[in-house]
Every structure is written in structure tokens, then in C-alpha cells.
Amino acid sequence: MTVSLVGAGPGDPDLLTMKAARLIAEADVVVHDALIDQRVLDLIPVTAERIDVGKRPGRSTPQEMISALLVELGRQGKRVVRLKGGDPFVFGRGGEEALALLDAGIAVEVVPGISSSIAAPAAAGVPVTHRGVSAAFTVVTGHRQAGEPNVDWRALARVNGTIVILMGVAHRGTIASELIAGGLGAATPVMAVRSATTDGEVVQRCRLDELGSAAIESPATIVVGAVAAFDLTSATAAAHAAHVG
Ligand SMILES: C[S@@+](CC[C@H](N)C(=O)[O-])C[C@H]1O[C@@H](n2cnc3c(N)ncnc32)[C@H](O)[C@@H]1O
């Protein structure tokens, strides 16, 4: 009786781990999020039950109900795959689900996935670290719910590394202002990639003081820092990047 919390990666099914692909192919039931790419969902056997618990505007399944569902399915002895975008433990609430399952005496297996925090920058040719340019990257949420700890954006501005922001589209103006107040230059490069590695991928670049008015749509990963000026997707762009670096 084991429930597998499986990372589905950013979208492209070629970015699934081999273990994720195997567990999906062997599943009796797959409980999945809204952001899972259709090409990954197509790997679920037709004989398997699919349960979409994705949160969408105007419709969401409370987290407690998702955890209770996983416990119930686990108790039935089915091969349960809980499929989550990116990595289950990177802003995926995988920890909460693992705790609920363990509390109920059900074993949990975590299968890491390629997080959008690294896959999205890579899709746009942005290395999150680069020798001589950035020696650190911080992955941070731009969306905070009541009761959660505040993100100290001004302190982050002083880390002198790359800042990778998930779920930051709605508050991008405030985030940019806070980072500038914390000491980052107004001209600091910013790169945002929407729906990385999917058919809907869109890459945008701007300066930090333009971020608030940039037309960026969710789901997007926003990268702030000198590396955001890089574009290692082509030789021409890479030559420019080498100049920047
Ligand atoms: C709830 S978080 C889940 C993150 C996920 N666990 C991970 O490791 O990638 C959802 C956010 O991840 C980012 N995201 C997920 N998939 C993405 C993609 N394909 N391209 C760009 N950003 C993505 C967006 O910021 C989105 O709002």
C-alpha cells in the first residue's frame, strides 16, 4: 500500500523521469493537477481512472479533500499516482499530502520531477547560475496566502544572485518595487517565460522597472538578475550573452 507522489515536470513529456513514466503506465488511478500537459495525461492507460483535482479560477478542490481522497485510494490497495506539475516538493503541497498519508499509515514514495524553477529558465536559454555572473539562485513564491510567512524581497535584493519567482504574475509590480527598494538597479534584466516546454511557451524580456507593466500571463516563471539577459538558445543570442557575461 504505497501512494506515489510523482513530479510531472514542466510540460514536455520527454522531461518526465523514467520512473515517473513507468509509474504512470502502471497506475490504477491517477490523481492530477490542472497544469499537467495533455501529452503527459495521454500516457495514462485508458484502463486507469483519472481524477482531476486541479485548481482553476472559480473551481478548486480543497487540499484536505485531496489528501482524504489519496488516503481512501491508498487504503483500497490501488496503484495510486498523485501527479503534480514540476516537482512535488517545490510549491506543490506534496509535503502536506505526504504527511496526511503517513498519518493514516500509508507508505509514500516521492518521485522528484524537473521543477519549472529550473526548466523554464533553461527553455529560454537562461542559466540560473553562471561563473562570474551569478553564484546563487533563490526560488521564491510571489503568491502568499494569509498566515504564511512574508517574503523579505528587500533582503533578497541583497543576496546578489539570481531570483526565480513562481506564481509572481499577479504581484509583479509590487515585487519589482520592493526589489528596487532593496537595492537592485532599475535596469536589472528580467526574463519571464509562460508555459515553458509546452505549445503555448512565450518568452519575454524587460528591465526590472518595466516588470509591473509588462504583459505577462500565468503560469509564468520570472527570473530577475544579470543572467536574465542571457539567451543560450542560439549561436547569435549566445554571442550576445558572452558579451554580457
Ligand atoms: C503551484 S506552483 C507549482 C510549481 C511546481 N511544483 C514546479 O516545481 O514547477 C505553479 C507555478 O509554477 C510555475 N510554472 C509551472 N509550470 C510552468 C511552466 N510550464 N512554465 C513556466 N512556469 C511554470 C508558475 O509560476 C506557476 O504559477
PDB file of C-alpha atoms and ligand atoms in Angstrom:
ATOM      1  CA  MET A   1       0.000   0.000   0.000  1.00  0.00           C
ATOM      2  CA  THR A   2       2.072   2.901  -1.343  1.00  0.00           C
ATOM      3  CA  VAL A   3       0.942   6.165  -2.892  1.00  0.00           C
ATOM      4  CA  SER A   4       3.438   7.693  -5.319  1.00  0.00           C
ATOM      5  CA  LEU A   5       3.759  11.477  -5.350  1.00  0.00           C
ATOM      6  CA  VAL A   6       5.136  11.953  -8.840  1.00  0.00           C
ATOM      7  CA  GLY A   7       6.652  15.053 -10.432  1.00  0.00           C
ATOM      8  CA  ALA A   8       5.387  15.552 -13.988  1.00  0.00           C
ATOM      9  CA  GLY A   9       7.988  18.161 -14.940  1.00  0.00           C
ATOM     10  CA  PRO A  10       7.145  21.438 -16.704  1.00  0.00           C
ATOM     11  CA  GLY A  11       5.113  20.046 -19.615  1.00  0.00           C
ATOM     12  CA  ASP A  12       7.188  18.315 -22.287  1.00  0.00           C
ATOM     13  CA  PRO A  13       6.715  14.552 -21.700  1.00  0.00           C
ATOM     14  CA  ASP A  14      10.350  13.979 -22.702  1.00  0.00           C
ATOM     15  CA  LEU A  15      11.229  15.737 -19.439  1.00  0.00           C
ATOM     16  CA  LEU A  16       9.494  13.108 -17.306  1.00  0.00           C
ATOM     17  CA  THR A  17      11.846  10.892 -15.340  1.00  0.00           C
ATOM     18  CA  MET A  18      11.892   7.260 -16.421  1.00  0.00           C
ATOM     19  CA  LYS A  19      10.413   6.319 -13.056  1.00  0.00           C
ATOM     20  CA  ALA A  20       7.558   8.799 -13.465  1.00  0.00           C
ATOM     21  CA  ALA A  21       6.764   7.411 -16.932  1.00  0.00           C
ATOM     22  CA  ARG A  22       6.821   3.833 -15.606  1.00  0.00           C
ATOM     23  CA  LEU A  23       4.576   4.579 -12.615  1.00  0.00           C
ATOM     24  CA  ILE A  24       2.070   6.431 -14.832  1.00  0.00           C
ATOM     25  CA  ALA A  25       1.989   3.483 -17.252  1.00  0.00           C
ATOM     26  CA  GLU A  26       1.362   1.036 -14.378  1.00  0.00           C
ATOM     27  CA  ALA A  27      -1.178   3.141 -12.443  1.00  0.00           C
ATOM     28  CA  ASP A  28      -4.686   2.027 -11.495  1.00  0.00           C
ATOM     29  CA  VAL A  29      -5.643   5.591 -10.677  1.00  0.00           C
ATOM     30  CA  VAL A  30      -4.008   8.954 -11.404  1.00  0.00           C
ATOM     31  CA  VAL A  31      -4.968  11.998  -9.351  1.00  0.00           C
ATOM     32  CA  HIS A  32      -3.664  15.045 -11.189  1.00  0.00           C
ATOM     33  CA  ASP A  33      -3.380  18.832 -11.077  1.00  0.00           C
ATOM     34  CA  ALA A  34      -4.625  21.381 -13.599  1.00  0.00           C
ATOM     35  CA  LEU A  35      -1.216  22.295 -15.001  1.00  0.00           C
ATOM     36  CA  ILE A  36      -0.353  18.816 -16.280  1.00  0.00           C
ATOM     37  CA  ASP A  37       0.325  18.902 -20.035  1.00  0.00           C
ATOM     38  CA  GLN A  38      -2.126  16.940 -22.200  1.00  0.00           C
ATOM     39  CA  ARG A  39       0.785  14.979 -23.727  1.00  0.00           C
ATOM     40  CA  VAL A  40       1.645  13.684 -20.237  1.00  0.00           C
ATOM     41  CA  LEU A  41      -2.004  12.885 -19.478  1.00  0.00           C
ATOM     42  CA  ASP A  42      -2.089  10.915 -22.729  1.00  0.00           C
ATOM     43  CA  LEU A  43       0.420   8.489 -21.158  1.00  0.00           C
ATOM     44  CA  ILE A  44      -2.174   7.386 -18.589  1.00  0.00           C
ATOM     45  CA  PRO A  45      -3.520   3.960 -19.588  1.00  0.00           C
ATOM     46  CA  VAL A  46      -7.122   4.012 -20.833  1.00  0.00           C
ATOM     47  CA  THR A  47      -7.899   1.399 -18.190  1.00  0.00           C
ATOM     48  CA  ALA A  48      -6.788   3.695 -15.358  1.00  0.00           C
ATOM     49  CA  GLU A  49      -9.131   6.006 -13.530  1.00  0.00           C
ATOM     50  CA  ARG A  50      -8.279   9.739 -13.866  1.00  0.00           C
ATOM     51  CA  ILE A  51      -9.265  12.211 -11.202  1.00  0.00           C
ATOM     52  CA  ASP A  52      -8.675  15.912 -11.951  1.00  0.00           C
ATOM     53  CA  VAL A  53      -8.356  17.858  -8.698  1.00  0.00           C
ATOM     54  CA  GLY A  54      -6.798  20.894 -10.378  1.00  0.00           C
ATOM     55  CA  LYS A  55      -7.381  24.347  -9.004  1.00  0.00           C
ATOM     56  CA  ARG A  56      -8.813  26.706 -11.616  1.00  0.00           C
ATOM     57  CA  PRO A  57     -10.479  30.102 -11.352  1.00  0.00           C
ATOM     58  CA  GLY A  58     -13.915  29.538  -9.863  1.00  0.00           C
ATOM     59  CA  ARG A  59     -13.295  25.877  -9.123  1.00  0.00           C
ATOM     60  CA  SER A  60     -10.942  24.219  -6.722  1.00  0.00           C
ATOM     61  CA  THR A  61     -10.799  21.089  -4.633  1.00  0.00           C
ATOM     62  CA  PRO A  62      -9.834  21.927  -1.040  1.00  0.00           C
ATOM     63  CA  GLN A  63      -6.449  20.495  -0.071  1.00  0.00           C
ATOM     64  CA  GLU A  64      -7.990  18.467   2.792  1.00  0.00           C
ATOM     65  CA  MET A  65     -10.320  16.752   0.311  1.00  0.00           C
ATOM     66  CA  ILE A  66      -7.401  15.876  -1.964  1.00  0.00           C
ATOM     67  CA  SER A  67      -5.468  14.400   0.949  1.00  0.00           C
ATOM     68  CA  ALA A  68      -8.547  12.458   2.142  1.00  0.00           C
ATOM     69  CA  LEU A  69      -9.070  11.121  -1.397  1.00  0.00           C
ATOM     70  CA  LEU A  70      -5.457   9.912  -1.561  1.00  0.00           C
ATOM     71  CA  VAL A  71      -5.824   8.175   1.812  1.00  0.00           C
ATOM     72  CA  GLU A  72      -9.031   6.468   0.659  1.00  0.00           C
ATOM     73  CA  LEU A  73      -7.475   5.311  -2.632  1.00  0.00           C
ATOM     74  CA  GLY A  74      -4.327   4.159  -0.837  1.00  0.00           C
ATOM     75  CA  ARG A  75      -6.430   2.070   1.562  1.00  0.00           C
ATOM     76  CA  GLN A  76      -8.096   0.366  -1.410  1.00  0.00           C
ATOM     77  CA  GLY A  77      -4.670  -1.032  -2.284  1.00  0.00           C
ATOM     78  CA  LYS A  78      -4.695   0.513  -5.754  1.00  0.00           C
ATOM     79  CA  ARG A  79      -1.569   1.672  -7.545  1.00  0.00           C
ATOM     80  CA  VAL A  80      -2.101   5.376  -6.947  1.00  0.00           C
ATOM     81  CA  VAL A  81      -0.115   8.064  -8.745  1.00  0.00           C
ATOM     82  CA  ARG A  82      -0.559  11.608  -7.465  1.00  0.00           C
ATOM     83  CA  LEU A  83       0.725  13.572 -10.454  1.00  0.00           C
ATOM     84  CA  LYS A  84       1.930  17.100  -9.810  1.00  0.00           C
ATOM     85  CA  GLY A  85       3.448  19.724 -12.096  1.00  0.00           C
ATOM     86  CA  GLY A  86       7.209  20.184 -11.860  1.00  0.00           C
ATOM     87  CA  ASP A  87       8.498  18.734  -8.596  1.00  0.00           C
ATOM     88  CA  PRO A  88       6.033  17.628  -5.883  1.00  0.00           C
ATOM     89  CA  PHE A  89       8.016  19.325  -3.121  1.00  0.00           C
ATOM     90  CA  VAL A  90       8.573  22.689  -4.850  1.00  0.00           C
ATOM     91  CA  PHE A  91       5.446  24.737  -4.089  1.00  0.00           C
ATOM     92  CA  GLY A  92       3.437  21.641  -4.888  1.00  0.00           C
ATOM     93  CA  ARG A  93       1.903  20.953  -1.459  1.00  0.00           C
ATOM     94  CA  GLY A  94       3.419  17.493  -1.733  1.00  0.00           C
ATOM     95  CA  GLY A  95       4.604  17.741   1.863  1.00  0.00           C
ATOM     96  CA  GLU A  96       1.044  18.178   3.142  1.00  0.00           C
ATOM     97  CA  GLU A  97      -0.187  15.188   1.169  1.00  0.00           C
ATOM     98  CA  ALA A  98       2.750  13.036   2.310  1.00  0.00           C
ATOM     99  CA  LEU A  99       2.013  13.950   5.943  1.00  0.00           C
ATOM    100  CA  ALA A 100      -1.677  13.050   5.609  1.00  0.00           C
ATOM    101  CA  LEU A 101      -0.821   9.693   4.029  1.00  0.00           C
ATOM    102  CA  LEU A 102       1.849   8.844   6.607  1.00  0.00           C
ATOM    103  CA  ASP A 103      -0.526   9.848   9.432  1.00  0.00           C
ATOM    104  CA  ALA A 104      -3.032   7.353   8.009  1.00  0.00           C
ATOM    105  CA  GLY A 105      -0.390   4.615   7.971  1.00  0.00           C
ATOM    106  CA  ILE A 106       0.033   4.632   4.193  1.00  0.00           C
ATOM    107  CA  ALA A 107       3.525   4.484   2.737  1.00  0.00           C
ATOM    108  CA  VAL A 108       4.558   7.314   0.426  1.00  0.00           C
ATOM    109  CA  GLU A 109       7.038   7.301  -2.399  1.00  0.00           C
ATOM    110  CA  VAL A 110       8.224  10.648  -3.757  1.00  0.00           C
ATOM    111  CA  VAL A 111       9.425  10.789  -7.331  1.00  0.00           C
ATOM    112  CA  PRO A 112      11.149  14.128  -7.969  1.00  0.00           C
ATOM    113  CA  GLY A 113      10.301  15.995 -11.133  1.00  0.00           C
ATOM    114  CA  ILE A 114      12.074  18.693 -13.103  1.00  0.00           C
ATOM    115  CA  SER A 115      10.839  21.870 -11.492  1.00  0.00           C
ATOM    116  CA  SER A 116       9.737  24.805 -13.635  1.00  0.00           C
ATOM    117  CA  SER A 117      12.105  26.864 -11.479  1.00  0.00           C
ATOM    118  CA  ILE A 118      14.988  25.428 -13.494  1.00  0.00           C
ATOM    119  CA  ALA A 119      13.216  24.099 -16.600  1.00  0.00           C
ATOM    120  CA  ALA A 120      11.546  27.398 -17.525  1.00  0.00           C
ATOM    121  CA  PRO A 121      14.769  29.468 -17.423  1.00  0.00           C
ATOM    122  CA  ALA A 122      16.547  26.698 -19.357  1.00  0.00           C
ATOM    123  CA  ALA A 123      13.828  26.722 -22.043  1.00  0.00           C
ATOM    124  CA  ALA A 124      14.564  30.414 -22.594  1.00  0.00           C
ATOM    125  CA  GLY A 125      18.335  29.860 -22.637  1.00  0.00           C
ATOM    126  CA  VAL A 126      18.897  31.365 -19.204  1.00  0.00           C
ATOM    127  CA  PRO A 127      21.398  29.613 -16.910  1.00  0.00           C
ATOM    128  CA  VAL A 128      20.314  30.284 -13.312  1.00  0.00           C
ATOM    129  CA  THR A 129      23.962  30.334 -12.246  1.00  0.00           C
ATOM    130  CA  HIS A 130      26.893  31.385 -14.420  1.00  0.00           C
ATOM    131  CA  ARG A 131      30.514  31.650 -13.379  1.00  0.00           C
ATOM    132  CA  GLY A 132      31.451  35.263 -12.814  1.00  0.00           C
ATOM    133  CA  VAL A 133      27.846  36.448 -13.111  1.00  0.00           C
ATOM    134  CA  SER A 134      25.682  34.685 -10.522  1.00  0.00           C
ATOM    135  CA  ALA A 135      26.818  32.293  -7.792  1.00  0.00           C
ATOM    136  CA  ALA A 136      23.396  31.598  -6.297  1.00  0.00           C
ATOM    137  CA  PHE A 137      19.749  31.289  -7.178  1.00  0.00           C
ATOM    138  CA  THR A 138      16.786  31.651  -4.894  1.00  0.00           C
ATOM    139  CA  VAL A 139      13.408  30.140  -5.757  1.00  0.00           C
ATOM    140  CA  VAL A 140      10.587  32.091  -4.199  1.00  0.00           C
ATOM    141  CA  THR A 141       6.812  32.332  -4.450  1.00  0.00           C
ATOM    142  CA  GLY A 142       5.191  35.617  -5.386  1.00  0.00           C
ATOM    143  CA  HIS A 143       1.866  34.431  -4.047  1.00  0.00           C
ATOM    144  CA  ARG A 144       1.364  34.387  -0.325  1.00  0.00           C
ATOM    145  CA  GLN A 145      -1.774  33.337   1.479  1.00  0.00           C
ATOM    146  CA  ALA A 146      -2.937  34.696   4.830  1.00  0.00           C
ATOM    147  CA  GLY A 147      -0.936  33.197   7.673  1.00  0.00           C
ATOM    148  CA  GLU A 148       2.080  32.297   5.544  1.00  0.00           C
ATOM    149  CA  PRO A 149       5.448  33.913   6.275  1.00  0.00           C
ATOM    150  CA  ASN A 150       6.277  37.129   4.416  1.00  0.00           C
ATOM    151  CA  VAL A 151       8.926  37.085   1.726  1.00  0.00           C
ATOM    152  CA  ASP A 152      11.572  39.684   2.551  1.00  0.00           C
ATOM    153  CA  TRP A 153      12.086  40.965  -1.010  1.00  0.00           C
ATOM    154  CA  ARG A 154      14.430  43.737   0.120  1.00  0.00           C
ATOM    155  CA  ALA A 155      16.711  41.186   1.795  1.00  0.00           C
ATOM    156  CA  LEU A 156      16.567  39.012  -1.357  1.00  0.00           C
ATOM    157  CA  ALA A 157      17.727  42.020  -3.374  1.00  0.00           C
ATOM    158  CA  ARG A 158      20.948  41.980  -1.363  1.00  0.00           C
ATOM    159  CA  VAL A 159      21.776  38.281  -1.905  1.00  0.00           C
ATOM    160  CA  ASN A 160      23.480  39.235  -5.157  1.00  0.00           C
ATOM    161  CA  GLY A 161      22.254  36.164  -7.016  1.00  0.00           C
ATOM    162  CA  THR A 162      19.501  35.138  -9.404  1.00  0.00           C
ATOM    163  CA  ILE A 163      15.912  35.366  -8.143  1.00  0.00           C
ATOM    164  CA  VAL A 164      13.474  32.857  -9.657  1.00  0.00           C
ATOM    165  CA  ILE A 165       9.858  33.740  -8.903  1.00  0.00           C
ATOM    166  CA  LEU A 166       6.990  31.272  -9.266  1.00  0.00           C
ATOM    167  CA  MET A 167       3.359  32.386  -9.039  1.00  0.00           C
ATOM    168  CA  GLY A 168       4.515  36.004  -9.201  1.00  0.00           C
ATOM    169  CA  VAL A 169       2.496  37.369 -12.128  1.00  0.00           C
ATOM    170  CA  ALA A 170      -0.313  38.973 -10.092  1.00  0.00           C
ATOM    171  CA  HIS A 171       2.046  40.817  -7.736  1.00  0.00           C
ATOM    172  CA  ARG A 172       4.892  41.517 -10.161  1.00  0.00           C
ATOM    173  CA  GLY A 173       4.618  45.306  -9.809  1.00  0.00           C
ATOM    174  CA  THR A 174       4.914  45.228  -6.024  1.00  0.00           C
ATOM    175  CA  ILE A 175       7.684  42.653  -6.175  1.00  0.00           C
ATOM    176  CA  ALA A 176       9.689  44.816  -8.604  1.00  0.00           C
ATOM    177  CA  SER A 177       9.220  47.900  -6.416  1.00  0.00           C
ATOM    178  CA  GLU A 178      10.349  46.017  -3.322  1.00  0.00           C
ATOM    179  CA  LEU A 179      13.425  44.611  -5.073  1.00  0.00           C
ATOM    180  CA  ILE A 180      14.370  48.107  -6.297  1.00  0.00           C
ATOM    181  CA  ALA A 181      13.789  49.490  -2.780  1.00  0.00           C
ATOM    182  CA  GLY A 182      16.114  46.739  -1.538  1.00  0.00           C
ATOM    183  CA  GLY A 183      18.908  47.945  -3.794  1.00  0.00           C
ATOM    184  CA  LEU A 184      18.547  46.207  -7.162  1.00  0.00           C
ATOM    185  CA  GLY A 185      19.089  48.537 -10.107  1.00  0.00           C
ATOM    186  CA  ALA A 186      16.064  49.650 -12.112  1.00  0.00           C
ATOM    187  CA  ALA A 187      17.781  48.299 -15.239  1.00  0.00           C
ATOM    188  CA  THR A 188      18.313  44.796 -13.787  1.00  0.00           C
ATOM    189  CA  PRO A 189      17.415  42.293 -16.531  1.00  0.00           C
ATOM    190  CA  VAL A 190      14.192  40.313 -16.172  1.00  0.00           C
ATOM    191  CA  MET A 191      13.060  37.322 -18.207  1.00  0.00           C
ATOM    192  CA  ALA A 192       9.604  35.741 -17.924  1.00  0.00           C
ATOM    193  CA  VAL A 193       8.576  32.502 -19.566  1.00  0.00           C
ATOM    194  CA  ARG A 194       4.988  31.373 -19.728  1.00  0.00           C
ATOM    195  CA  SER A 195       4.027  27.701 -20.181  1.00  0.00           C
ATOM    196  CA  ALA A 196       7.640  26.655 -20.734  1.00  0.00           C
ATOM    197  CA  THR A 197       8.219  23.489 -22.799  1.00  0.00           C
ATOM    198  CA  THR A 198       4.581  23.449 -23.978  1.00  0.00           C
ATOM    199  CA  ASP A 199       2.973  24.570 -27.245  1.00  0.00           C
ATOM    200  CA  GLY A 200       1.984  27.797 -25.516  1.00  0.00           C
ATOM    201  CA  GLU A 201       5.503  28.833 -24.486  1.00  0.00           C
ATOM    202  CA  VAL A 202       6.079  32.610 -24.527  1.00  0.00           C
ATOM    203  CA  VAL A 203       9.374  34.275 -23.526  1.00  0.00           C
ATOM    204  CA  GLN A 204       9.501  37.959 -22.623  1.00  0.00           C
ATOM    205  CA  ARG A 205      12.365  40.178 -21.511  1.00  0.00           C
ATOM    206  CA  CYS A 206      12.329  43.583 -19.856  1.00  0.00           C
ATOM    207  CA  ARG A 207      14.027  45.700 -17.190  1.00  0.00           C
ATOM    208  CA  LEU A 208      13.060  45.385 -13.539  1.00  0.00           C
ATOM    209  CA  ASP A 209      11.353  48.813 -13.559  1.00  0.00           C
ATOM    210  CA  GLU A 210       9.229  47.651 -16.515  1.00  0.00           C
ATOM    211  CA  LEU A 211       8.103  44.392 -14.890  1.00  0.00           C
ATOM    212  CA  GLY A 212       4.922  45.847 -13.341  1.00  0.00           C
ATOM    213  CA  SER A 213       3.579  46.989 -16.718  1.00  0.00           C
ATOM    214  CA  ALA A 214       4.849  44.050 -18.794  1.00  0.00           C
ATOM    215  CA  ALA A 215       2.015  41.972 -20.279  1.00  0.00           C
ATOM    216  CA  ILE A 216       2.862  38.646 -18.650  1.00  0.00           C
ATOM    217  CA  GLU A 217       0.285  35.906 -18.224  1.00  0.00           C
ATOM    218  CA  SER A 218       0.192  32.928 -15.835  1.00  0.00           C
ATOM    219  CA  PRO A 219       1.555  30.346 -15.456  1.00  0.00           C
ATOM    220  CA  ALA A 220       4.904  32.054 -15.719  1.00  0.00           C
ATOM    221  CA  THR A 221       8.316  31.806 -14.138  1.00  0.00           C
ATOM    222  CA  ILE A 222      10.043  35.154 -13.710  1.00  0.00           C
ATOM    223  CA  VAL A 223      13.832  35.417 -13.498  1.00  0.00           C
ATOM    224  CA  VAL A 224      15.456  38.553 -12.079  1.00  0.00           C
ATOM    225  CA  GLY A 225      19.197  39.152 -12.291  1.00  0.00           C
ATOM    226  CA  ALA A 226      22.077  39.546 -14.720  1.00  0.00           C
ATOM    227  CA  VAL A 227      21.622  36.031 -16.141  1.00  0.00           C
ATOM    228  CA  ALA A 228      18.141  37.011 -17.383  1.00  0.00           C
ATOM    229  CA  ALA A 229      19.891  38.870 -20.227  1.00  0.00           C
ATOM    230  CA  PHE A 230      21.337  35.591 -21.496  1.00  0.00           C
ATOM    231  CA  ASP A 231      19.800  33.647 -24.338  1.00  0.00           C
ATOM    232  CA  LEU A 232      21.704  30.428 -24.942  1.00  0.00           C
ATOM    233  CA  THR A 233      19.111  29.042 -27.346  1.00  0.00           C
ATOM    234  CA  SER A 234      21.010  30.071 -30.477  1.00  0.00           C
ATOM    235  CA  ALA A 235      24.537  30.963 -31.562  1.00  0.00           C
ATOM    236  CA  THR A 236      23.644  34.600 -32.290  1.00  0.00           C
ATOM    237  CA  ALA A 237      21.972  35.075 -28.948  1.00  0.00           C
ATOM    238  CA  ALA A 238      24.786  33.234 -27.158  1.00  0.00           C
ATOM    239  CA  ALA A 239      27.354  35.580 -28.662  1.00  0.00           C
ATOM    240  CA  HIS A 240      25.407  38.451 -27.151  1.00  0.00           C
ATOM    241  CA  ALA A 241      25.283  36.597 -23.828  1.00  0.00           C
ATOM    242  CA  ALA A 242      29.040  36.067 -23.832  1.00  0.00           C
ATOM    243  CA  HIS A 243      29.416  39.814 -24.249  1.00  0.00           C
ATOM    244  CA  VAL A 244      27.021  40.450 -21.342  1.00  0.00           C
ATOM    245  CA  GLY A 245      28.745  37.890 -19.102  1.00  0.00           C
TER     246      GLY A 245
HETATM  247  C1  LIG B   1       1.856  25.827  -7.708  1.00  0.00           C
HETATM  248  S1  LIG B   1       3.375  26.196  -8.476  1.00  0.00           S
HETATM  249  C2  LIG B   1       3.961  24.583  -8.744  1.00  0.00           C
HETATM  250  C3  LIG B   1       5.421  24.501  -9.103  1.00  0.00           C
HETATM  251  C4  LIG B   1       5.862  23.107  -9.472  1.00  0.00           C
HETATM  252  N1  LIG B   1       5.739  22.199  -8.361  1.00  0.00           N
HETATM  253  C5  LIG B   1       7.293  23.085 -10.003  1.00  0.00           C
HETATM  254  O1  LIG B   1       8.197  22.516  -9.359  1.00  0.00           O
HETATM  255  O2  LIG B   1       7.492  23.590 -11.110  1.00  0.00           O
HETATM  256  C6  LIG B   1       2.829  26.702 -10.051  1.00  0.00           C
HETATM  257  C7  LIG B   1       3.727  27.772 -10.652  1.00  0.00           C
HETATM  258  O3  LIG B   1       4.882  27.169 -11.230  1.00  0.00           O
HETATM  259  C8  LIG B   1       5.271  27.889 -12.371  1.00  0.00           C
HETATM  260  N2  LIG B   1       5.153  27.009 -13.542  1.00  0.00           N
HETATM  261  C9  LIG B   1       4.638  25.767 -13.570  1.00  0.00           C
HETATM  262  N3  LIG B   1       4.735  25.232 -14.803  1.00  0.00           N
HETATM  263  C10 LIG B   1       5.318  26.179 -15.564  1.00  0.00           C
HETATM  264  C11 LIG B   1       5.706  26.227 -16.938  1.00  0.00           C
HETATM  265  N4  LIG B   1       5.490  25.208 -17.771  1.00  0.00           N
HETATM  266  N5  LIG B   1       6.309  27.368 -17.394  1.00  0.00           N
HETATM  267  C12 LIG B   1       6.542  28.397 -16.574  1.00  0.00           C
HETATM  268  N6  LIG B   1       6.213  28.383 -15.274  1.00  0.00           N
HETATM  269  C13 LIG B   1       5.602  27.308 -14.768  1.00  0.00           C
HETATM  270  C14 LIG B   1       4.332  29.096 -12.476  1.00  0.00           C
HETATM  271  O4  LIG B   1       4.918  30.157 -11.749  1.00  0.00           O
HETATM  272  C15 LIG B   1       3.107  28.557 -11.781  1.00  0.00           C
HETATM  273  O5  LIG B   1       2.284  29.600 -11.311  1.00  0.00           O
END
